[in-house]
Coordinates of C-alpha atoms in Angstrom, one line a residue:
X1 CA -0.2 -0.2 0.2
X2 CA 1.5 3.4 1.0
X3 CA 5.0 3.1 2.6
X4 CA 5.1 4.5 6.1
X5 CA 7.3 7.2 5.6
X6 CA 4.9 8.9 2.5
X7 CA 1.8 8.6 3.7
X8 CA 0.6 9.7 7.2
X9 CA -2.7 11.5 8.2
X10 CA -3.9 13.9 10.8
X11 CA -6.5 13.8 13.0
X12 CA -7.2 16.5 15.1
X13 CA -3.6 17.7 16.0
X14 CA -1.6 14.3 15.9
X15 CA -0.1 13.1 12.5
X16 CA -0.2 9.3 12.2
X17 CA 2.0 6.6 10.4
X18 CA 0.5 4.3 8.0
X19 CA 1.9 0.5 7.7
X20 CA 3.0 -0.5 4.3
X21 CA 1.4 -3.8 3.4
X22 CA 3.4 -3.8 -0.2
X23 CA 1.0 -2.6 -2.6
X24 CA 2.3 0.4 -4.2
X25 CA 3.5 3.3 -2.6
X26 CA 2.9 7.0 -3.7
X27 CA 5.7 10.0 -2.0
X28 CA 4.7 12.5 -0.6
X29 CA 1.3 12.1 0.3
X30 CA -1.3 12.9 3.4
X31 CA -4.4 12.1 4.6
X32 CA -6.1 14.1 6.3
X33 CA -9.2 12.7 8.3
X34 CA -12.7 15.4 8.7
X35 CA -16.6 15.6 9.5
X36 CA -17.4 15.3 5.5
X37 CA -19.7 12.4 3.8
X38 CA -16.7 12.0 1.2
X39 CA -13.3 11.8 -0.4
X40 CA -11.8 14.7 -2.3
X41 CA -7.8 14.5 -3.9
X42 CA -5.8 17.4 -5.0
X43 CA -1.8 17.8 -5.8
X44 CA -0.5 20.9 -4.7
X45 CA 1.4 22.9 -6.5
X46 CA 4.5 23.5 -6.3
X47 CA 4.8 20.2 -3.8
X48 CA 3.5 18.0 -5.6
X49 CA 2.4 16.5 -2.8
X50 CA -0.9 14.3 -3.2
X51 CA -3.7 15.6 -0.2
X52 CA -6.7 12.8 0.7
X53 CA -9.9 14.3 2.6
X54 CA -11.1 11.9 3.8
X55 CA -14.4 11.2 6.1
X56 CA -13.6 9.7 9.6
X57 CA -14.7 6.5 9.6
X58 CA -13.7 5.7 6.2
X59 CA -11.3 2.6 6.5
X60 CA -7.8 2.6 5.6
X61 CA -7.8 -0.2 2.9
X62 CA -10.9 1.9 1.5
X63 CA -9.0 5.2 1.4
X64 CA -6.0 2.3 -0.1
X65 CA -8.4 1.2 -2.5
X66 CA -8.9 4.6 -4.4
X67 CA -5.8 6.2 -4.6
X68 CA -5.0 2.7 -6.4
X69 CA -8.2 3.4 -9.1
X70 CA -6.8 7.5 -9.2
X71 CA -2.7 6.3 -9.9
X72 CA -2.3 7.1 -13.1
X73 CA -3.9 10.5 -13.2
X74 CA -1.5 11.3 -10.0
X75 CA 1.2 10.3 -12.4
X76 CA -0.3 12.7 -15.2
X77 CA -1.0 15.4 -13.1
X78 CA 2.8 15.1 -11.4
X79 CA 4.4 15.0 -14.4
X80 CA 2.2 18.4 -16.3
X81 CA 3.1 20.0 -12.5
X82 CA 7.2 19.7 -13.6
X83 CA 6.8 20.9 -17.3
X84 CA 5.0 24.3 -14.9
X85 CA 7.2 27.4 -14.7
X86 CA 7.5 28.9 -11.3
X87 CA 7.1 32.8 -11.1
X88 CA 8.7 34.3 -8.2
X89 CA 8.4 37.5 -6.8
X90 CA 11.0 40.5 -9.0
X91 CA 14.2 41.2 -6.3
X92 CA 15.9 44.2 -6.9
X93 CA 19.0 42.8 -6.5
X94 CA 18.9 40.1 -9.3
X95 CA 20.0 40.2 -12.8
X96 CA 16.6 40.6 -14.6
X97 CA 12.6 40.8 -14.6
X98 CA 10.1 38.9 -16.2
X99 CA 7.6 41.3 -18.6
X100 CA 5.5 40.4 -20.4
X101 CA 6.9 36.9 -21.3
X102 CA 9.7 38.5 -21.8
X103 CA 13.5 38.4 -19.8
X104 CA 15.1 42.9 -18.9
X105 CA 18.3 42.9 -17.8
X106 CA 17.6 44.8 -14.6
X107 CA 20.4 47.4 -14.3
X108 CA 20.5 50.1 -10.7
X109 CA 22.5 52.9 -11.6
X110 CA 22.9 56.0 -9.7
X111 CA 20.8 59.4 -10.0
X112 CA 22.1 62.7 -8.9
X113 CA 17.6 63.3 -9.2
X114 CA 14.4 61.4 -8.0
X115 CA 14.4 58.0 -7.9
X116 CA 12.2 55.9 -11.3
X117 CA 13.0 52.7 -13.6
X118 CA 12.8 53.3 -17.4
X119 CA 12.6 51.1 -20.3
X120 CA 13.5 51.7 -23.8
X121 CA 12.4 48.0 -25.1
X122 CA 16.0 46.4 -24.0
X123 CA 16.7 46.5 -20.4
X124 CA 15.0 47.5 -17.6
X125 CA 16.2 50.3 -15.5
X126 CA 16.0 51.8 -12.0
X127 CA 17.4 55.0 -11.3
X128 CA 18.4 55.2 -8.0
X129 CA 19.4 57.9 -5.6
X130 CA 22.5 58.2 -3.4
X131 CA 19.9 58.4 -0.6
X132 CA 17.6 55.5 -2.0
X133 CA 17.5 52.4 -0.1
X134 CA 17.2 49.1 -1.4
X135 CA 13.8 48.2 0.2
X136 CA 12.9 51.3 -1.2
X137 CA 14.2 51.3 -5.3
X138 CA 12.1 47.6 -4.4
X139 CA 9.0 49.1 -4.4
X140 CA 9.5 51.2 -6.9
X141 CA 10.3 48.7 -9.4
X142 CA 7.1 46.7 -8.0
X143 CA 5.4 50.4 -8.5
X144 CA 6.4 51.0 -11.7
X145 CA 6.0 47.2 -12.8
X146 CA 2.5 47.4 -10.9
X147 CA 1.6 50.5 -13.6
X148 CA 2.5 48.7 -16.7
X149 CA 0.0 46.2 -15.7
X150 CA -2.6 49.1 -14.7
X151 CA -2.2 50.4 -18.4
X152 CA -3.1 47.8 -20.5
X153 CA -6.1 46.8 -18.1
X154 CA -7.3 50.9 -19.4
X155 CA -6.0 49.5 -23.2
X156 CA -7.7 46.0 -22.9
X157 CA -10.3 45.7 -21.0
X158 CA -12.7 48.5 -23.1
X159 CA -12.3 46.1 -25.8
X160 CA -13.4 43.7 -24.2
X161 CA -16.5 45.0 -23.3
X162 CA -17.2 45.8 -26.3
X163 CA -17.2 42.3 -27.8
X164 CA -19.0 41.0 -25.3
X165 CA -21.4 43.4 -24.6
X166 CA -20.7 43.2 -21.1
X167 CA -19.7 46.4 -18.4
X168 CA -17.2 46.9 -15.4
X169 CA -18.3 49.1 -12.5
X170 CA -14.2 48.4 -11.5
X171 CA -11.1 46.9 -12.7
X172 CA -8.9 46.8 -9.8
X173 CA -4.7 44.7 -9.3
X174 CA -3.5 42.7 -5.9
X175 CA -1.8 40.0 -5.7
X176 CA -3.8 36.1 -5.0
X177 CA -2.3 32.7 -4.3
X178 CA -4.6 30.7 -6.1
X179 CA -6.4 32.7 -9.5
X180 CA -5.7 35.0 -11.8
X181 CA -8.8 36.6 -11.9
X182 CA -12.5 36.8 -10.1
X183 CA -15.1 38.6 -10.2
X184 CA -18.1 40.3 -8.2
X185 CA -21.3 39.5 -9.9
X186 CA -23.4 41.5 -8.1
X187 CA -21.0 44.6 -7.5
X188 CA -20.4 43.5 -11.3
X189 CA -16.3 45.0 -10.0
X190 CA -13.6 42.4 -11.7
X191 CA -9.9 41.6 -9.4
X192 CA -7.1 40.4 -11.6
X193 CA -3.7 38.6 -10.4
X194 CA -0.4 41.1 -10.4
X195 CA 1.3 38.5 -11.4
X196 CA 0.0 39.1 -15.1
X197 CA 2.5 41.8 -15.9
X198 CA 4.8 38.5 -16.1
X199 CA 2.9 36.7 -18.7
X200 CA 2.5 37.2 -22.5
X201 CA -0.4 39.9 -23.0
X202 CA -2.4 36.9 -23.9
X203 CA -2.8 36.0 -20.6
X204 CA -3.9 38.9 -19.4
X205 CA -6.3 39.4 -22.3
X206 CA -8.1 35.4 -21.5
X207 CA -8.2 36.8 -18.1
X208 CA -10.1 39.7 -18.6
X209 CA -13.2 38.0 -21.0
X210 CA -13.2 35.6 -18.1
X211 CA -14.1 37.5 -15.5
X212 CA -16.3 40.0 -18.2
X213 CA -17.9 36.5 -19.0
X214 CA -19.0 36.0 -15.3
X215 CA -20.8 38.5 -15.6
X216 CA -23.3 37.1 -18.5
X217 CA -23.2 33.7 -17.2
X218 CA -22.0 32.3 -13.4
X219 CA -21.6 29.2 -13.5
X220 CA -18.5 27.1 -15.5
X221 CA -21.4 25.2 -17.2
X222 CA -21.4 24.7 -20.5
X223 CA -22.4 28.3 -22.0
X224 CA -20.3 29.8 -19.9
X225 CA -17.5 28.5 -22.4
X226 CA -19.7 28.5 -24.9
X227 CA -19.9 32.9 -24.8
X228 CA -15.4 32.5 -23.8
X229 CA -15.5 30.4 -27.2
X230 CA -17.6 33.3 -29.2
X231 CA -15.7 36.1 -28.3
X232 CA -12.6 34.5 -28.7
X233 CA -12.4 31.5 -30.3
X234 CA -8.4 30.3 -29.6
X235 CA -8.7 30.6 -25.9
X236 CA -8.1 26.8 -25.4
X237 CA -4.2 27.2 -26.4
X238 CA -4.3 30.8 -24.3
X239 CA -5.5 28.7 -21.1
X240 CA -3.1 25.4 -21.9
X241 CA -0.6 29.0 -21.8
X242 CA -1.1 30.2 -19.0
X243 CA -1.7 26.7 -16.8
X244 CA 2.0 26.6 -17.1
X245 CA 2.3 28.7 -15.1
X246 CA 3.0 28.6 -10.8
X247 CA 1.7 31.1 -8.8
X248 CA 4.6 32.4 -5.8
X249 CA 3.1 30.9 -2.8

């Protein structure tokens, strides 16, 4: 079944290790006992840990049979995970910055005036005053990247509103750990992930449209996907591209 060093389960605050029966093993597996009726399985990103939530009274044998039936699925998902690119937060001490899917050299230069960021399509230059501290320059770079995303949103949101016949009352930017975008349907307010400034522009277009379509259809059902395809026929290729990236944790 599962090796004792890789199959753990949590019950309350205690962690237990289950014995090995020799059937097969799954590396990096966590089974949690909860007050639920059904069994749930997910692959954590970016670690690839298999996390199972199981009813408190379900037997170990039943859990093992379930995981045995999902073994190929687990292997496939882990393989896909290994092919993904992990996004990282921009660091003022780094040598390059990811902007709209391209890596640009990051250059720090002393400057007698007010600190600012310049971009010449070949490199990103942070001009820092003599008294500028690293954390101040980091904030400057972060704000500049946010401005690039805001400018693109101001151009692309009206375009996709016209295409879809929708109207968002507000579009905001924030860092999210698990979502590229979200929509408050009642308020017609859309949030997009700040990390989208790092990805090819098509990814931002797709997320904008995806969230706008939620103003027409709340659920991710057949009608929702039909509307997305109507407005963006090649959305699947962009969705595949987007899924190659892992958000920073």
